[in-house]
């Protein structure tokens, strides 16, 4: 019988955990992480690892002039570093009789439902064969608009895709504080309610030395996952046995409390804002109707005032007010051409059925 709080977890380890003070990979820290993952596996837990560190690993192999174009430097270091990063993980897993698989992705890999399901099936096959997927953004080709905000965003998408019980974000601080942890009297917040969204009031926008992300990004992703029933832990990856402690339900780091679990389809919709193909503007009455507590309501054409974008059936669309306030995301039940002929009319099929609607 498993002692773990969860059956399936996504673990995201940041660059500031993997990289030592010199910016190069800290294999001792990586070894401790792998030992904890191996222990979790022995308890019957499925583990998916989202790991930064390719650029740091590349930096350990060769110096690159600061005069080199930043994009070219990142592509170069990521290209050679990803090989070393996976070699380190492979070697660390061998004593535990475990093997890993490399999966490199870009935002474009989440572009549509069919591609999404193909990727999900790949993960399923790996997990069924007791293989640990190690995922990273493909920094070699991910530049500008193709880039994730950071690997926290990628980890959130993967956790949602796979219906994980929890996402565990390992960073270089102990969790979320009520002010900058550098300030005197700063206190760790052990639990954050799923309805709280005012993170900028107490979370620093400062980013890490080696990574692209910051705590506000982590909080926003954690909030979105908590809304669809996936717990998120943010904790210090350099604390001994931190992952094991979380799986034993010990009170460490910060946890984002969840609402009830949503369907797999709703989890996909919730994390698809960046892939919306159209905007649907609604009137005040439609907003009130959609946001009724404890009542499932579909988006009907009578409440729609105008449309933007050439979306098709099955595409993700954003639902906004006339003041551009985001109300929700949904999967269109028919295309924009038909939707335009139904604007403001009664007794027409919903543009978004409540089963395919996620309200923010």
mmCIF file of N, CA, C and O in Angstrom, residues 126-176:
data_model
loop_
_atom_site.group_PDB
_atom_site.id
_atom_site.type_symbol
_atom_site.label_atom_id
_atom_site.label_comp_id
_atom_site.label_asym_id
_atom_site.label_seq_id
_atom_site.Cartn_x
_atom_site.Cartn_y
_atom_site.Cartn_z
ATOM 1 N N UNK A 126 4.660 5.682 -22.113
ATOM 2 C CA UNK A 126 5.887 5.721 -21.307
ATOM 3 C C UNK A 126 5.596 5.325 -19.855
ATOM 4 O O UNK A 126 6.314 4.502 -19.262
ATOM 5 N N UNK A 127 4.545 5.881 -19.289
ATOM 6 C CA UNK A 127 4.218 5.601 -17.890
ATOM 7 C C UNK A 127 3.813 4.137 -17.702
ATOM 8 O O UNK A 127 4.165 3.515 -16.691
ATOM 9 N N UNK A 128 3.090 3.578 -18.667
ATOM 10 C CA UNK A 128 2.690 2.179 -18.571
ATOM 11 C C UNK A 128 3.891 1.247 -18.580
ATOM 12 O O UNK A 128 3.841 0.137 -18.035
ATOM 13 N N UNK A 129 4.978 1.697 -19.175
ATOM 14 C CA UNK A 129 6.192 0.884 -19.238
ATOM 15 C C UNK A 129 7.221 1.280 -18.183
ATOM 16 O O UNK A 129 8.409 0.958 -18.308
ATOM 17 N N UNK A 130 6.754 1.983 -17.157
ATOM 18 C CA UNK A 130 7.589 2.340 -15.995
ATOM 19 C C UNK A 130 8.775 3.231 -16.376
ATOM 20 O O UNK A 130 9.844 3.177 -15.756
ATOM 21 N N UNK A 131 8.600 4.034 -17.419
ATOM 22 C CA UNK A 131 9.637 4.960 -17.865
ATOM 23 C C UNK A 131 9.313 6.356 -17.343
ATOM 24 O O UNK A 131 8.152 6.768 -17.349
ATOM 25 N N UNK A 132 10.326 7.079 -16.887
ATOM 26 C CA UNK A 132 10.124 8.427 -16.366
ATOM 27 C C UNK A 132 10.281 9.435 -17.511
ATOM 28 O O UNK A 132 11.383 9.607 -18.037
ATOM 29 N N UNK A 133 9.204 10.092 -17.925
ATOM 30 C CA UNK A 133 9.340 11.133 -18.946
ATOM 31 C C UNK A 133 10.052 12.353 -18.348
ATOM 32 O O UNK A 133 9.674 12.830 -17.277
ATOM 33 N N UNK A 134 11.080 12.815 -19.026
ATOM 34 C CA UNK A 134 11.755 14.047 -18.614
ATOM 35 C C UNK A 134 11.522 15.072 -19.716
ATOM 36 O O UNK A 134 11.957 14.900 -20.853
ATOM 37 N N UNK A 135 10.825 16.128 -19.359
ATOM 38 C CA UNK A 135 10.322 17.090 -20.325
ATOM 39 C C UNK A 135 11.051 18.419 -20.158
ATOM 40 O O UNK A 135 11.347 18.852 -19.048
ATOM 41 N N UNK A 136 11.304 19.061 -21.272
ATOM 42 C CA UNK A 136 11.890 20.394 -21.250
ATOM 43 C C UNK A 136 11.376 21.140 -22.466
ATOM 44 O O UNK A 136 10.980 20.534 -23.465
ATOM 45 N N UNK A 137 11.373 22.448 -22.376
ATOM 46 C CA UNK A 137 11.058 23.238 -23.562
ATOM 47 C C UNK A 137 12.184 23.068 -24.570
ATOM 48 O O UNK A 137 13.356 22.989 -24.202
ATOM 49 N N UNK A 138 11.826 22.991 -25.835
ATOM 50 C CA UNK A 138 12.833 22.860 -26.878
ATOM 51 C C UNK A 138 13.430 24.236 -27.164
ATOM 52 O O UNK A 138 13.003 24.960 -28.066
ATOM 53 N N UNK A 139 14.425 24.604 -26.358
ATOM 54 C CA UNK A 139 15.040 25.925 -26.469
ATOM 55 C C UNK A 139 15.788 26.114 -27.778
ATOM 56 O O UNK A 139 16.164 27.242 -28.121
ATOM 57 N N UNK A 140 16.040 25.032 -28.493
ATOM 58 C CA UNK A 140 16.762 25.141 -29.762
ATOM 59 C C UNK A 140 15.909 25.852 -30.808
ATOM 60 O O UNK A 140 16.402 26.650 -31.598
ATOM 61 N N UNK A 141 14.590 25.567 -30.794
ATOM 62 C CA UNK A 141 13.718 26.199 -31.784
ATOM 63 C C UNK A 141 12.685 27.129 -31.157
ATOM 64 O O UNK A 141 11.996 27.851 -31.874
ATOM 65 N N UNK A 142 12.556 27.105 -29.819
ATOM 66 C CA UNK A 142 11.571 27.955 -29.154
ATOM 67 C C UNK A 142 12.143 29.353 -28.957
ATOM 68 O O UNK A 142 12.903 29.592 -28.023
ATOM 69 N N UNK A 143 11.785 30.244 -29.832
ATOM 70 C CA UNK A 143 12.201 31.637 -29.687
ATOM 71 C C UNK A 143 10.978 32.522 -29.881
ATOM 72 O O UNK A 143 10.025 32.148 -30.550
ATOM 73 N N UNK A 144 11.008 33.675 -29.259
ATOM 74 C CA UNK A 144 9.937 34.683 -29.325
ATOM 75 C C UNK A 144 8.570 34.073 -29.071
ATOM 76 O O UNK A 144 8.314 33.551 -27.991
ATOM 77 N N UNK A 145 7.666 34.109 -30.082
ATOM 78 C CA UNK A 145 6.266 33.749 -29.849
ATOM 79 C C UNK A 145 6.059 32.274 -29.563
ATOM 80 O O UNK A 145 5.003 31.874 -29.079
ATOM 81 N N UNK A 146 7.043 31.432 -29.864
ATOM 82 C CA UNK A 146 6.890 29.999 -29.607
ATOM 83 C C UNK A 146 7.257 29.609 -28.182
ATOM 84 O O UNK A 146 7.046 28.474 -27.778
ATOM 85 N N UNK A 147 7.798 30.548 -27.415
ATOM 86 C CA UNK A 147 8.295 30.207 -26.090
ATOM 87 C C UNK A 147 7.176 30.172 -25.052
ATOM 88 O O UNK A 147 6.260 30.983 -25.069
ATOM 89 N N UNK A 148 7.273 29.220 -24.139
ATOM 90 C CA UNK A 148 6.450 29.258 -22.945
ATOM 91 C C UNK A 148 6.920 30.422 -22.086
ATOM 92 O O UNK A 148 8.055 30.894 -22.227
ATOM 93 N N UNK A 149 6.057 30.884 -21.181
ATOM 94 C CA UNK A 149 6.503 31.895 -20.223
ATOM 95 C C UNK A 149 7.754 31.389 -19.527
ATOM 96 O O UNK A 149 8.733 32.104 -19.352
ATOM 97 N N UNK A 150 7.728 30.150 -19.124
ATOM 98 C CA UNK A 150 8.869 29.418 -18.572
ATOM 99 C C UNK A 150 8.418 27.977 -18.396
ATOM 100 O O UNK A 150 7.315 27.609 -18.815
ATOM 101 N N UNK A 151 9.258 27.141 -17.787
ATOM 102 C CA UNK A 151 8.891 25.731 -17.626
ATOM 103 C C UNK A 151 7.774 25.513 -16.608
ATOM 104 O O UNK A 151 7.196 24.424 -16.544
ATOM 105 N N UNK A 152 7.458 26.529 -15.800
ATOM 106 C CA UNK A 152 6.295 26.412 -14.911
ATOM 107 C C UNK A 152 5.017 26.308 -15.738
ATOM 108 O O UNK A 152 4.134 25.515 -15.438
ATOM 109 N N UNK A 153 4.923 27.130 -16.774
ATOM 110 C CA UNK A 153 3.760 27.067 -17.660
ATOM 111 C C UNK A 153 3.683 25.704 -18.339
ATOM 112 O O UNK A 153 2.608 25.085 -18.411
ATOM 113 N N UNK A 154 4.812 25.216 -18.824
ATOM 114 C CA UNK A 154 4.855 23.897 -19.458
ATOM 115 C C UNK A 154 4.423 22.818 -18.466
ATOM 116 O O UNK A 154 3.627 21.929 -18.800
ATOM 117 N N UNK A 155 4.934 22.884 -17.245
ATOM 118 C CA UNK A 155 4.585 21.883 -16.228
ATOM 119 C C UNK A 155 3.093 21.916 -15.920
ATOM 120 O O UNK A 155 2.460 20.863 -15.728
ATOM 121 N N UNK A 156 2.511 23.107 -15.888
ATOM 122 C CA UNK A 156 1.078 23.221 -15.651
ATOM 123 C C UNK A 156 0.263 22.582 -16.756
ATOM 124 O O UNK A 156 -0.728 21.890 -16.496
ATOM 125 N N UNK A 157 0.690 22.783 -17.999
ATOM 126 C CA UNK A 157 -0.007 22.182 -19.137
ATOM 127 C C UNK A 157 0.090 20.660 -19.098
ATOM 128 O O UNK A 157 -0.880 19.956 -19.382
ATOM 129 N N UNK A 158 1.258 20.155 -18.737
ATOM 130 C CA UNK A 158 1.452 18.700 -18.669
ATOM 131 C C UNK A 158 0.618 18.101 -17.533
ATOM 132 O O UNK A 158 -0.019 17.055 -17.698
ATOM 133 N N UNK A 159 0.617 18.764 -16.376
ATOM 134 C CA UNK A 159 -0.173 18.274 -15.240
ATOM 135 C C UNK A 159 -1.652 18.212 -15.592
ATOM 136 O O UNK A 159 -2.354 17.256 -15.252
ATOM 137 N N UNK A 160 -2.119 19.234 -16.289
ATOM 138 C CA UNK A 160 -3.517 19.258 -16.706
ATOM 139 C C UNK A 160 -3.802 18.175 -17.735
ATOM 140 O O UNK A 160 -4.810 17.458 -17.658
ATOM 141 N N UNK A 161 -2.903 18.037 -18.706
ATOM 142 C CA UNK A 161 -3.061 17.032 -19.757
ATOM 143 C C UNK A 161 -3.187 15.631 -19.192
ATOM 144 O O UNK A 161 -4.030 14.837 -19.622
ATOM 145 N N UNK A 162 -2.342 15.309 -18.225
ATOM 146 C CA UNK A 162 -2.265 13.942 -17.715
ATOM 147 C C UNK A 162 -3.186 13.695 -16.530
ATOM 148 O O UNK A 162 -3.211 12.594 -15.988
ATOM 149 N N UNK A 163 -3.932 14.711 -16.114
ATOM 150 C CA UNK A 163 -4.818 14.534 -14.973
ATOM 151 C C UNK A 163 -4.059 14.194 -13.711
ATOM 152 O O UNK A 163 -4.482 13.350 -12.914
ATOM 153 N N UNK A 164 -2.921 14.861 -13.509
ATOM 154 C CA UNK A 164 -2.097 14.597 -12.322
ATOM 155 C C UNK A 164 -2.852 14.977 -11.055
ATOM 156 O O UNK A 164 -3.699 15.877 -11.058
ATOM 157 N N UNK A 165 -2.531 14.291 -9.973
ATOM 158 C CA UNK A 165 -3.095 14.666 -8.677
ATOM 159 C C UNK A 165 -2.466 15.957 -8.166
ATOM 160 O O UNK A 165 -3.113 16.737 -7.466
ATOM 161 N N UNK A 166 -1.191 16.159 -8.516
ATOM 162 C CA UNK A 166 -0.502 17.339 -8.005
ATOM 163 C C UNK A 166 0.641 17.738 -8.922
ATOM 164 O O UNK A 166 1.245 16.899 -9.592
ATOM 165 N N UNK A 167 0.920 19.031 -8.925
ATOM 166 C CA UNK A 167 2.131 19.583 -9.529
ATOM 167 C C UNK A 167 3.004 20.081 -8.392
ATOM 168 O O UNK A 167 2.542 20.860 -7.550
ATOM 169 N N UNK A 168 4.248 19.625 -8.362
ATOM 170 C CA UNK A 168 5.186 20.034 -7.317
ATOM 171 C C UNK A 168 6.274 20.872 -7.970
ATOM 172 O O UNK A 168 7.066 20.358 -8.765
ATOM 173 N N UNK A 169 6.282 22.168 -7.676
ATOM 174 C CA UNK A 169 7.252 23.092 -8.250
ATOM 175 C C UNK A 169 8.384 23.282 -7.256
ATOM 176 O O UNK A 169 8.181 23.827 -6.164
ATOM 177 N N UNK A 170 9.564 22.804 -7.636
ATOM 178 C CA UNK A 170 10.733 22.926 -6.769
ATOM 179 C C UNK A 170 11.573 24.105 -7.235
ATOM 180 O O UNK A 170 12.044 24.145 -8.369
ATOM 181 N N UNK A 171 11.729 25.069 -6.343
ATOM 182 C CA UNK A 171 12.450 26.287 -6.663
ATOM 183 C C UNK A 171 13.535 26.516 -5.612
ATOM 184 O O UNK A 171 13.901 25.581 -4.894
ATOM 185 N N UNK A 172 14.068 27.738 -5.526
ATOM 186 C CA UNK A 172 15.181 27.987 -4.606
ATOM 187 C C UNK A 172 14.763 28.766 -3.363
ATOM 188 O O UNK A 172 15.597 29.298 -2.644
ATOM 189 N N UNK A 173 13.447 28.862 -3.123
ATOM 190 C CA UNK A 173 12.936 29.452 -1.884
ATOM 191 C C UNK A 173 11.938 28.468 -1.276
ATOM 192 O O UNK A 173 11.497 27.523 -1.925
ATOM 193 N N UNK A 174 11.577 28.706 -0.023
ATOM 194 C CA UNK A 174 10.785 27.724 0.722
ATOM 195 C C UNK A 174 9.300 27.711 0.349
ATOM 196 O O UNK A 174 8.573 26.800 0.735
ATOM 197 N N UNK A 175 8.844 28.721 -0.382
ATOM 198 C CA UNK A 175 7.435 28.777 -0.765
ATOM 199 C C UNK A 175 7.028 30.208 -1.041
ATOM 200 O O UNK A 175 7.863 31.043 -1.406
ATOM 201 N N UNK A 176 5.731 30.507 -0.873
ATOM 202 C CA UNK A 176 5.206 31.849 -1.096
ATOM 203 C C UNK A 176 5.168 32.586 0.244
ATOM 204 O O UNK A 176 4.664 32.064 1.237
#
